[in-house]
mmCIF file of C-alpha atoms in Angstrom:
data_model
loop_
_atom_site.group_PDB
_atom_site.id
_atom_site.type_symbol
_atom_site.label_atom_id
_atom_site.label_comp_id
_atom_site.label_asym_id
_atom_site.label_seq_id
_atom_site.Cartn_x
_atom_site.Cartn_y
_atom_site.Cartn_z
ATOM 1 C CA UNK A 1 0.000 0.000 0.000
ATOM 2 C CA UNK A 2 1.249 3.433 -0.872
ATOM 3 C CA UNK A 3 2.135 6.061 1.873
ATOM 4 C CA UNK A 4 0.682 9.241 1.125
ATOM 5 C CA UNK A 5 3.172 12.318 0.867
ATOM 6 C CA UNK A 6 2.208 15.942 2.552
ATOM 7 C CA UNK A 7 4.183 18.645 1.699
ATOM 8 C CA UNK A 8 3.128 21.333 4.107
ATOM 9 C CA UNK A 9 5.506 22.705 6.666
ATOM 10 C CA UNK A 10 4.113 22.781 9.809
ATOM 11 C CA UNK A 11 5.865 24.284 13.028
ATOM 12 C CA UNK A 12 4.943 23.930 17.008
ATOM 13 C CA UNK A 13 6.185 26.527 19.489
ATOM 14 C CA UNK A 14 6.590 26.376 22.882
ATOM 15 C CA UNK A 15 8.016 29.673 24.583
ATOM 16 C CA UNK A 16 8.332 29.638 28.629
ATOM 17 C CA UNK A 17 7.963 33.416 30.190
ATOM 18 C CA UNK A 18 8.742 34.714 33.327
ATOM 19 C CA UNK A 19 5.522 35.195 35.239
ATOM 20 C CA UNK A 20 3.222 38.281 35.423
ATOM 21 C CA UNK A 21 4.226 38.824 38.521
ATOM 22 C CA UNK A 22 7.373 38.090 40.997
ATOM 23 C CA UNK A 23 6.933 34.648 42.389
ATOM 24 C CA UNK A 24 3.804 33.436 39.627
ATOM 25 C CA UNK A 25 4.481 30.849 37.511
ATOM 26 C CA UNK A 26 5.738 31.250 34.723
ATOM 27 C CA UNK A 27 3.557 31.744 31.360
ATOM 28 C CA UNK A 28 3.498 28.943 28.494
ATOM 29 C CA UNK A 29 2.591 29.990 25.021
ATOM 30 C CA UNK A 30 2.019 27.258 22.395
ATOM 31 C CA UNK A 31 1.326 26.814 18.489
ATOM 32 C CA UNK A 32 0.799 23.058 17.806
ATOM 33 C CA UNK A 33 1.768 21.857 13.916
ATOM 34 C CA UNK A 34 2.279 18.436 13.242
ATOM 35 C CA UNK A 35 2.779 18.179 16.791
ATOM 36 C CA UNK A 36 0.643 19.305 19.695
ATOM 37 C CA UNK A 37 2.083 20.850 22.284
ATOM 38 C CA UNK A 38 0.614 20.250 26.051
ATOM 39 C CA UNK A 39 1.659 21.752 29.220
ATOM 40 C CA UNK A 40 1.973 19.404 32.171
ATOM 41 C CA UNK A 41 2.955 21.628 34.899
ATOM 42 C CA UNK A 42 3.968 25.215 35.932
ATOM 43 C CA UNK A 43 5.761 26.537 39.105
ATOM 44 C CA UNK A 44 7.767 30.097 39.243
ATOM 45 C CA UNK A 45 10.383 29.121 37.430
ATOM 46 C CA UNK A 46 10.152 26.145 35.308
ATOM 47 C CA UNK A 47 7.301 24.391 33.441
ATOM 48 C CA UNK A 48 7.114 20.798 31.614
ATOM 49 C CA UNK A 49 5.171 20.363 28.537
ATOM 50 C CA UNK A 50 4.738 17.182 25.957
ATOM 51 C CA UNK A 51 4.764 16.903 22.963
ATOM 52 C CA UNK A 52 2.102 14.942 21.451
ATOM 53 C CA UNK A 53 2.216 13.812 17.427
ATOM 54 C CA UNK A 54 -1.358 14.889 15.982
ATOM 55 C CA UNK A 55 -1.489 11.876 13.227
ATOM 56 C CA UNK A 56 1.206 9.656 11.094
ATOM 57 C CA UNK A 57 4.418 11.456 11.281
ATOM 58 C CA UNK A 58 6.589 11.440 9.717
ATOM 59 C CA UNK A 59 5.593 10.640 5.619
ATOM 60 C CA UNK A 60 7.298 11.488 2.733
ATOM 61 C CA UNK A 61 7.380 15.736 2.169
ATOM 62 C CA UNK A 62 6.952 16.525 6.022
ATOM 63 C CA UNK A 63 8.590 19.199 7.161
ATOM 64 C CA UNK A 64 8.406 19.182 11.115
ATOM 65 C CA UNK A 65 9.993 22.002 12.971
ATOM 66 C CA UNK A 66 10.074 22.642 16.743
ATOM 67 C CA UNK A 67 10.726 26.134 17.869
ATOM 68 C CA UNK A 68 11.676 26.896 21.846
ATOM 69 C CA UNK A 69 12.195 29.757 23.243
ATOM 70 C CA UNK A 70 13.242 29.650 27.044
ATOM 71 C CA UNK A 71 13.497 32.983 28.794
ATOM 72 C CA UNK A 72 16.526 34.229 31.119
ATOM 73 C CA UNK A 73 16.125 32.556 33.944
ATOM 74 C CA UNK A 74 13.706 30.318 33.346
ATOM 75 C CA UNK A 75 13.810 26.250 33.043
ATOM 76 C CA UNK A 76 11.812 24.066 30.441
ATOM 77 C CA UNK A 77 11.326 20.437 30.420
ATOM 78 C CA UNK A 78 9.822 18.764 27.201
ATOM 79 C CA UNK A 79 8.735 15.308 27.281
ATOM 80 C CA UNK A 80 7.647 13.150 24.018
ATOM 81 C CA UNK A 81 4.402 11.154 24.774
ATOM 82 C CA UNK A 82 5.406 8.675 22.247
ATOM 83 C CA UNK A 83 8.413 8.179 20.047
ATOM 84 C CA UNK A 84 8.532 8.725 16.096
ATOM 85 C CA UNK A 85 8.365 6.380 13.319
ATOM 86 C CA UNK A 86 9.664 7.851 9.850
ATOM 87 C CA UNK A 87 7.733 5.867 7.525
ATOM 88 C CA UNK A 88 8.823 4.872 3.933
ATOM 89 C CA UNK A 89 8.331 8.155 1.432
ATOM 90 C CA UNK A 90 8.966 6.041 -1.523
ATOM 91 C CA UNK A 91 11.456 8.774 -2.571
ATOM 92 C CA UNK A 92 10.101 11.750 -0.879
ATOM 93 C CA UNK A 93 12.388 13.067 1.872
ATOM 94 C CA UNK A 94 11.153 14.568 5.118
ATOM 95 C CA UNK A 95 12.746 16.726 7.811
ATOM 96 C CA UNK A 96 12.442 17.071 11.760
ATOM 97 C CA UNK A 97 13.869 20.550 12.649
ATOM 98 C CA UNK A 98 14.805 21.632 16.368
ATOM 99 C CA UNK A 99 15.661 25.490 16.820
ATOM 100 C CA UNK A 100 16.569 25.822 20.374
ATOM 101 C CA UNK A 101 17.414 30.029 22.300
ATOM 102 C CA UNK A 102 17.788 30.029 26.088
ATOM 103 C CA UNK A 103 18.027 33.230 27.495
ATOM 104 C CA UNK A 104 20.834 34.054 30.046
ATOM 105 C CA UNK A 105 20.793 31.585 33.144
ATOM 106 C CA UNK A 106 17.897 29.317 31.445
ATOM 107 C CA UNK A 107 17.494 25.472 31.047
ATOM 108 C CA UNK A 108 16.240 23.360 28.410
ATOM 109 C CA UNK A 109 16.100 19.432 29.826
ATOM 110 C CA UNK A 110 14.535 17.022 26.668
ATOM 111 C CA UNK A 111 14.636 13.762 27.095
ATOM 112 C CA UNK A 112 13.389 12.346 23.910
ATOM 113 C CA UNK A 113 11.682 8.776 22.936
ATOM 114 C CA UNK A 114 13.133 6.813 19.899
ATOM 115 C CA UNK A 115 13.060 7.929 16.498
ATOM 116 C CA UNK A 116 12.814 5.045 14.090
ATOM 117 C CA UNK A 117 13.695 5.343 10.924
ATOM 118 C CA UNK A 118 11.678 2.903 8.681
ATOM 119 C CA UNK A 119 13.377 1.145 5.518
ATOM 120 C CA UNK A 120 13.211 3.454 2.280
ATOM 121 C CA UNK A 121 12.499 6.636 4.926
ATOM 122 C CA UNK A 122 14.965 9.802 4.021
ATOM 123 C CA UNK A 123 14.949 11.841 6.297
ATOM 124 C CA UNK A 124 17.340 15.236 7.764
ATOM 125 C CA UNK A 125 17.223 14.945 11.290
ATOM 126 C CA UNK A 126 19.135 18.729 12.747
ATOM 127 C CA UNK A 127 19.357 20.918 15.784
ATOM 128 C CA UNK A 128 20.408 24.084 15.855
ATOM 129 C CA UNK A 129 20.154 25.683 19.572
ATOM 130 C CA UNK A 130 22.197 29.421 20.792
ATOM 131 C CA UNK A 131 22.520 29.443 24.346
ATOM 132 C CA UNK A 132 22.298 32.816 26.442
ATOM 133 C CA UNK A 133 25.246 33.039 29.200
ATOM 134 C CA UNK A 134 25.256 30.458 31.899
ATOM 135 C CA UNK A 135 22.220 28.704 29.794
ATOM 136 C CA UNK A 136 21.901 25.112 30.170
ATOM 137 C CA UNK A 137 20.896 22.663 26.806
ATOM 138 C CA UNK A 138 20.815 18.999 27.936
ATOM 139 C CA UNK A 139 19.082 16.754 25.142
ATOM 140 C CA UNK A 140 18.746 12.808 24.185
ATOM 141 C CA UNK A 141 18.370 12.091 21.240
ATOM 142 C CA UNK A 142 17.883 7.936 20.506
ATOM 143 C CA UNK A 143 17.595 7.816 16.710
ATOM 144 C CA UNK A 144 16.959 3.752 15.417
ATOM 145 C CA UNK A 145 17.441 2.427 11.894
ATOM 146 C CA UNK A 146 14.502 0.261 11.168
ATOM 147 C CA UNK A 147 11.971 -1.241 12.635
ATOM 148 C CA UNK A 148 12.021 -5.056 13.710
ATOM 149 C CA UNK A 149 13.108 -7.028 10.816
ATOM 150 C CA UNK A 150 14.187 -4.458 8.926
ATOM 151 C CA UNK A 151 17.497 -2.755 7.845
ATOM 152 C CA UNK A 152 16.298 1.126 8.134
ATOM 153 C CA UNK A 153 16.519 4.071 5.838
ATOM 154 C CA UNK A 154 18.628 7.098 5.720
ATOM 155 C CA UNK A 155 19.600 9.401 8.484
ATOM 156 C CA UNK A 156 21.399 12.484 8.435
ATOM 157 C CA UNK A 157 21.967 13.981 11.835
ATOM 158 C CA UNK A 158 22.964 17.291 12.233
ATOM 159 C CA UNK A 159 23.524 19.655 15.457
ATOM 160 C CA UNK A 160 24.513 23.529 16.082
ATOM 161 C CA UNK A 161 25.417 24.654 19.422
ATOM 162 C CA UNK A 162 26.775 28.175 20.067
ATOM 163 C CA UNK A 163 26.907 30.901 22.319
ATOM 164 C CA UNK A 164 27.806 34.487 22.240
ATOM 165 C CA UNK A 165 31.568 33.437 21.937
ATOM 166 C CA UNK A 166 31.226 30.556 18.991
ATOM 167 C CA UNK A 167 30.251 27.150 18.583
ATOM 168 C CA UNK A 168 30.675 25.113 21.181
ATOM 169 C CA UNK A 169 29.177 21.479 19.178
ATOM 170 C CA UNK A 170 28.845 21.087 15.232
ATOM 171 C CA UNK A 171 28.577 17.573 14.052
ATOM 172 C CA UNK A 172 27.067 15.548 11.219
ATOM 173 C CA UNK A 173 26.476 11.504 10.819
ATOM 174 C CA UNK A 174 25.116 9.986 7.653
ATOM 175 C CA UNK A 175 23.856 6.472 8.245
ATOM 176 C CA UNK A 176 21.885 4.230 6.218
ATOM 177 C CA UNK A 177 20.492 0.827 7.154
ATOM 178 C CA UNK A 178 21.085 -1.004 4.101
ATOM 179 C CA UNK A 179 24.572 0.546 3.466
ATOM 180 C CA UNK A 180 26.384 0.135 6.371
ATOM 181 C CA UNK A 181 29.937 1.721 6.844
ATOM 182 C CA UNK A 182 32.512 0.607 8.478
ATOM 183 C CA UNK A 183 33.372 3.333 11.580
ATOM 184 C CA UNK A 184 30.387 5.097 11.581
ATOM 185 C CA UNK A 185 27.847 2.181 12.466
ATOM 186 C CA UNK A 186 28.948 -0.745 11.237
ATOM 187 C CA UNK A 187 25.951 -3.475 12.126
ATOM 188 C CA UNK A 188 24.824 -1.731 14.799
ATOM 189 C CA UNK A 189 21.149 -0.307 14.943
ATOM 190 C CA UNK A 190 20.849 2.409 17.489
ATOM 191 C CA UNK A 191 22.781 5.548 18.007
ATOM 192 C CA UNK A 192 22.236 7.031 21.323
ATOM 193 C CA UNK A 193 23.157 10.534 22.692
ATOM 194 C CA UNK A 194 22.843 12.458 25.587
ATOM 195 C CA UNK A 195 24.448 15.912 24.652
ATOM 196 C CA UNK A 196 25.040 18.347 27.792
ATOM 197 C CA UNK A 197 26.284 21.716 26.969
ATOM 198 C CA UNK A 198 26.282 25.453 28.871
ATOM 199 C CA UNK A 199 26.557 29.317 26.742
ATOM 200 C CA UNK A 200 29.290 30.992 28.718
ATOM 201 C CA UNK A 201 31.185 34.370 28.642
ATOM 202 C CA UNK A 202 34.531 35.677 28.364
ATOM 203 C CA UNK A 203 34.439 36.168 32.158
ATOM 204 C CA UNK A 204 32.547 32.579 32.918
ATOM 205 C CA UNK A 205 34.602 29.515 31.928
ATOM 206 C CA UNK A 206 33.005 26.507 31.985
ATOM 207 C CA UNK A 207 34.950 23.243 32.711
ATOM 208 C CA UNK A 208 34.178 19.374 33.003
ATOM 209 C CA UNK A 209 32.900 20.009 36.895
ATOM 210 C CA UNK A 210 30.534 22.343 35.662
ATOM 211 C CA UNK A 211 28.919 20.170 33.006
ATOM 212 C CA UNK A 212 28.711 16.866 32.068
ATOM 213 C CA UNK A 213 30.284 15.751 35.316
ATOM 214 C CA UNK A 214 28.464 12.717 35.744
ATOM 215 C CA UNK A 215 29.088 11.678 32.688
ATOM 216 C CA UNK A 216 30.016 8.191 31.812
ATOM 217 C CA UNK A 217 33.820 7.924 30.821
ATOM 218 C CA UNK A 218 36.209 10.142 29.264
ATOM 219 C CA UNK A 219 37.432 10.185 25.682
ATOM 220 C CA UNK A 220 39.554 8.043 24.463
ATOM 221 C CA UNK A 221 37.225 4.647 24.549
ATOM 222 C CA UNK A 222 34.312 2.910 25.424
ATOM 223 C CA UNK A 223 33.219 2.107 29.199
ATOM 224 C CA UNK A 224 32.435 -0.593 30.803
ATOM 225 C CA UNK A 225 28.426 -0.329 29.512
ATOM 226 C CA UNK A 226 29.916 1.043 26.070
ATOM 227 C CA UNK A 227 29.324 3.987 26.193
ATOM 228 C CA UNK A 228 31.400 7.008 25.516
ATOM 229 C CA UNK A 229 31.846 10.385 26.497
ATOM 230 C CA UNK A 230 32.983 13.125 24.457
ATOM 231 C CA UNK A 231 34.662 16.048 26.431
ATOM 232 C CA UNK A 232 34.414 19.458 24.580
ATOM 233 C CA UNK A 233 37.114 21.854 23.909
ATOM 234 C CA UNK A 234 34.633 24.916 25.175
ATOM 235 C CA UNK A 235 32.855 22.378 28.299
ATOM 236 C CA UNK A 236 30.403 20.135 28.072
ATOM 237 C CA UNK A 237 30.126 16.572 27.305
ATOM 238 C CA UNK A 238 28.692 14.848 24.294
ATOM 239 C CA UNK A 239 28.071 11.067 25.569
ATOM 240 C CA UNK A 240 26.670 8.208 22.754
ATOM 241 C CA UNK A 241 26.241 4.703 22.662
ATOM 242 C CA UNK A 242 25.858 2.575 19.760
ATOM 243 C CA UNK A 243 23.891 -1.057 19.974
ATOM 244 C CA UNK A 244 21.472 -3.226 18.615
ATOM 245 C CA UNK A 245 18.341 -2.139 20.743
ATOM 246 C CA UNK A 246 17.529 1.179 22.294
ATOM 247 C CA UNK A 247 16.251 -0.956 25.563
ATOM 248 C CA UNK A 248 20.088 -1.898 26.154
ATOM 249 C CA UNK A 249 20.718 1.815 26.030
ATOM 250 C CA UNK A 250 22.843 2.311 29.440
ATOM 251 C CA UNK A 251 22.197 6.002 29.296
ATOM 252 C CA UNK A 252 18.870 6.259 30.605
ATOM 253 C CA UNK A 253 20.853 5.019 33.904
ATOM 254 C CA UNK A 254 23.914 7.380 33.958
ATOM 255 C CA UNK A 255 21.762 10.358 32.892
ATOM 256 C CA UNK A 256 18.359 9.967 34.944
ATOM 257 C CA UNK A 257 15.203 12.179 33.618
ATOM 258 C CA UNK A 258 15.535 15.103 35.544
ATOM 259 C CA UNK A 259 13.039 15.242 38.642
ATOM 260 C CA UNK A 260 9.494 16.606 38.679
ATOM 261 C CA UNK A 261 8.315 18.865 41.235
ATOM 262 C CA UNK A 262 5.079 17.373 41.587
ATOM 263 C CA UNK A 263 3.110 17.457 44.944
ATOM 264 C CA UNK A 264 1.831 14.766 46.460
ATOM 265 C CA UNK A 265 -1.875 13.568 46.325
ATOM 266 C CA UNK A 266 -3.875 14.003 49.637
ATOM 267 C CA UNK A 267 -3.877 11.015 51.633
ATOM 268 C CA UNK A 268 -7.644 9.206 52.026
ATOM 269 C CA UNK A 269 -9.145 9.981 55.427
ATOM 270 C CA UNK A 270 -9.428 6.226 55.554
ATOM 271 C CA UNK A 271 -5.398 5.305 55.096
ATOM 272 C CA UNK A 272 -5.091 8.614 57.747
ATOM 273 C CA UNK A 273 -7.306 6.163 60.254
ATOM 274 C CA UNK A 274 -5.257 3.201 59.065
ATOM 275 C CA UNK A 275 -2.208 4.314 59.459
ATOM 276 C CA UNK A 276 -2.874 5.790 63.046
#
């Protein structure tokens, strides 16, 4: 059965605020595209929202981007509700677009679900984020070639990280399931990266203690779980593991989600008598 093709671009905001008055929460504003953006919670600093796809995404001709805007000060986390199959365009490319500004002193914490990319999918995978002084970017990215049984498409992944002083991350990696090369891949499946990275200043070095700290091992070769961590000439650490399943994936352990500051429901009157 043929996949239909869309060709539309279609962008989702999310832009955290300081709130309209000293200690409110902060304000979310939202434009969904082909993903809906939800907001989970809000306190006077920080807010989490999800991300929620609105139908089959991605086909051949989308064009997903997702803009966020974090304010100084002010902390964001995003959470996917479901990962994100790129389905077989039968020659039609697609894109998945992340533009990323934190203010001074803000935080950006995205821990993302796996994007699978299907056998005869094409697709441009790129971040591009500019962090404010003493701004904080941490992001996973788990990106899988094919689904079971199958080899996987094409993947180009590309990322953009820069301050006020420069760029502080630019990579690419082109992968493709049924062309495997040797040093980039090989037969593995799943590429998975945890990428943890602070805007600084002329008068506001960063070092390894600053970021990244718990990372898993240094440069130079894999750890004992396989995985291994890049430390940047400008701070930071860019930590990835390659394997055959993204369930193996030790980084979900050595880089926990980031804890939600969510109260705690009232207690029955009943379990009150109980435990008495």
């Amino acid at each position: 059965m043929r996949t239909p093709t869309r060709t539309e671009a279609r962008r989702t905001l999310v832009e955290v605020l300081p709130g309209a008055v000293p200690g409110a929460p902060v304000r979310v504003r939202t434009r969904d595209g082909l993903l809906a953006a939800r907001t989970v919670a809000r306190a006077a600093a920080r807010a989490e929202v999800a991300l929620v796809a609105t139908g089959a995404v991605l086909l051949g001709g989308d064009h997903v981007t997702v803009q966020v805007r974090v304010a100084d000060g002010c902390a964001l986390t995003l959470t996917d509700v479901g990962g994100t199959v790129a389905y077989d365009g039968e020659g039609v490319p697609c894109r998945w677009d992340v533009e990323v500004h934190l203010g001074p002193g803000a935080r950006l914490d995205w821990e993302g679900l796996p994007f699978v990319v299907s056998t005869g999918a094409d697709v441009t995978r790129s971040t591009d984020a500019v962090l404010g002084a003493g701004a904080r970017l941490r992001l996973r990215e788990t990106v899988v070639l094919g689904r079971g049984g199958e080899r996987g498409g094409r993947v180009v992944l590309r990322s953009c990280v820069r301050d006020d002083e420069g760029p502080l991350l630019v990579e690419e990696v082109v992968a493709a399931g049924d062309r495997p090369v040797p040093g980039v891949l090989g037969g593995t499946r799943v590429v998975d990266t945890v990428t943890d990275l602070r805007g600084t200043g002329d008068d506001d070095p960063v070092g390894d203690a600053d970021v990244g700290a718990d990372a898993g091992t240094d440069a130079g070769g894999p750890g004992a779980d396989g995985a291994v961590t890049l430390r940047l000439e400008r701070g930071g650490t860019l930590t990835r593991w390659l394997g055959p399943a993204a369930h193996l994936s030790p980084l979900h352990r050595s880089h926990p989600v980031p804890a939600r500051d969510v109260p705690e429901p009232p207690v029955p009157p009943v379990a009150r008598l109980e435990h008495v």
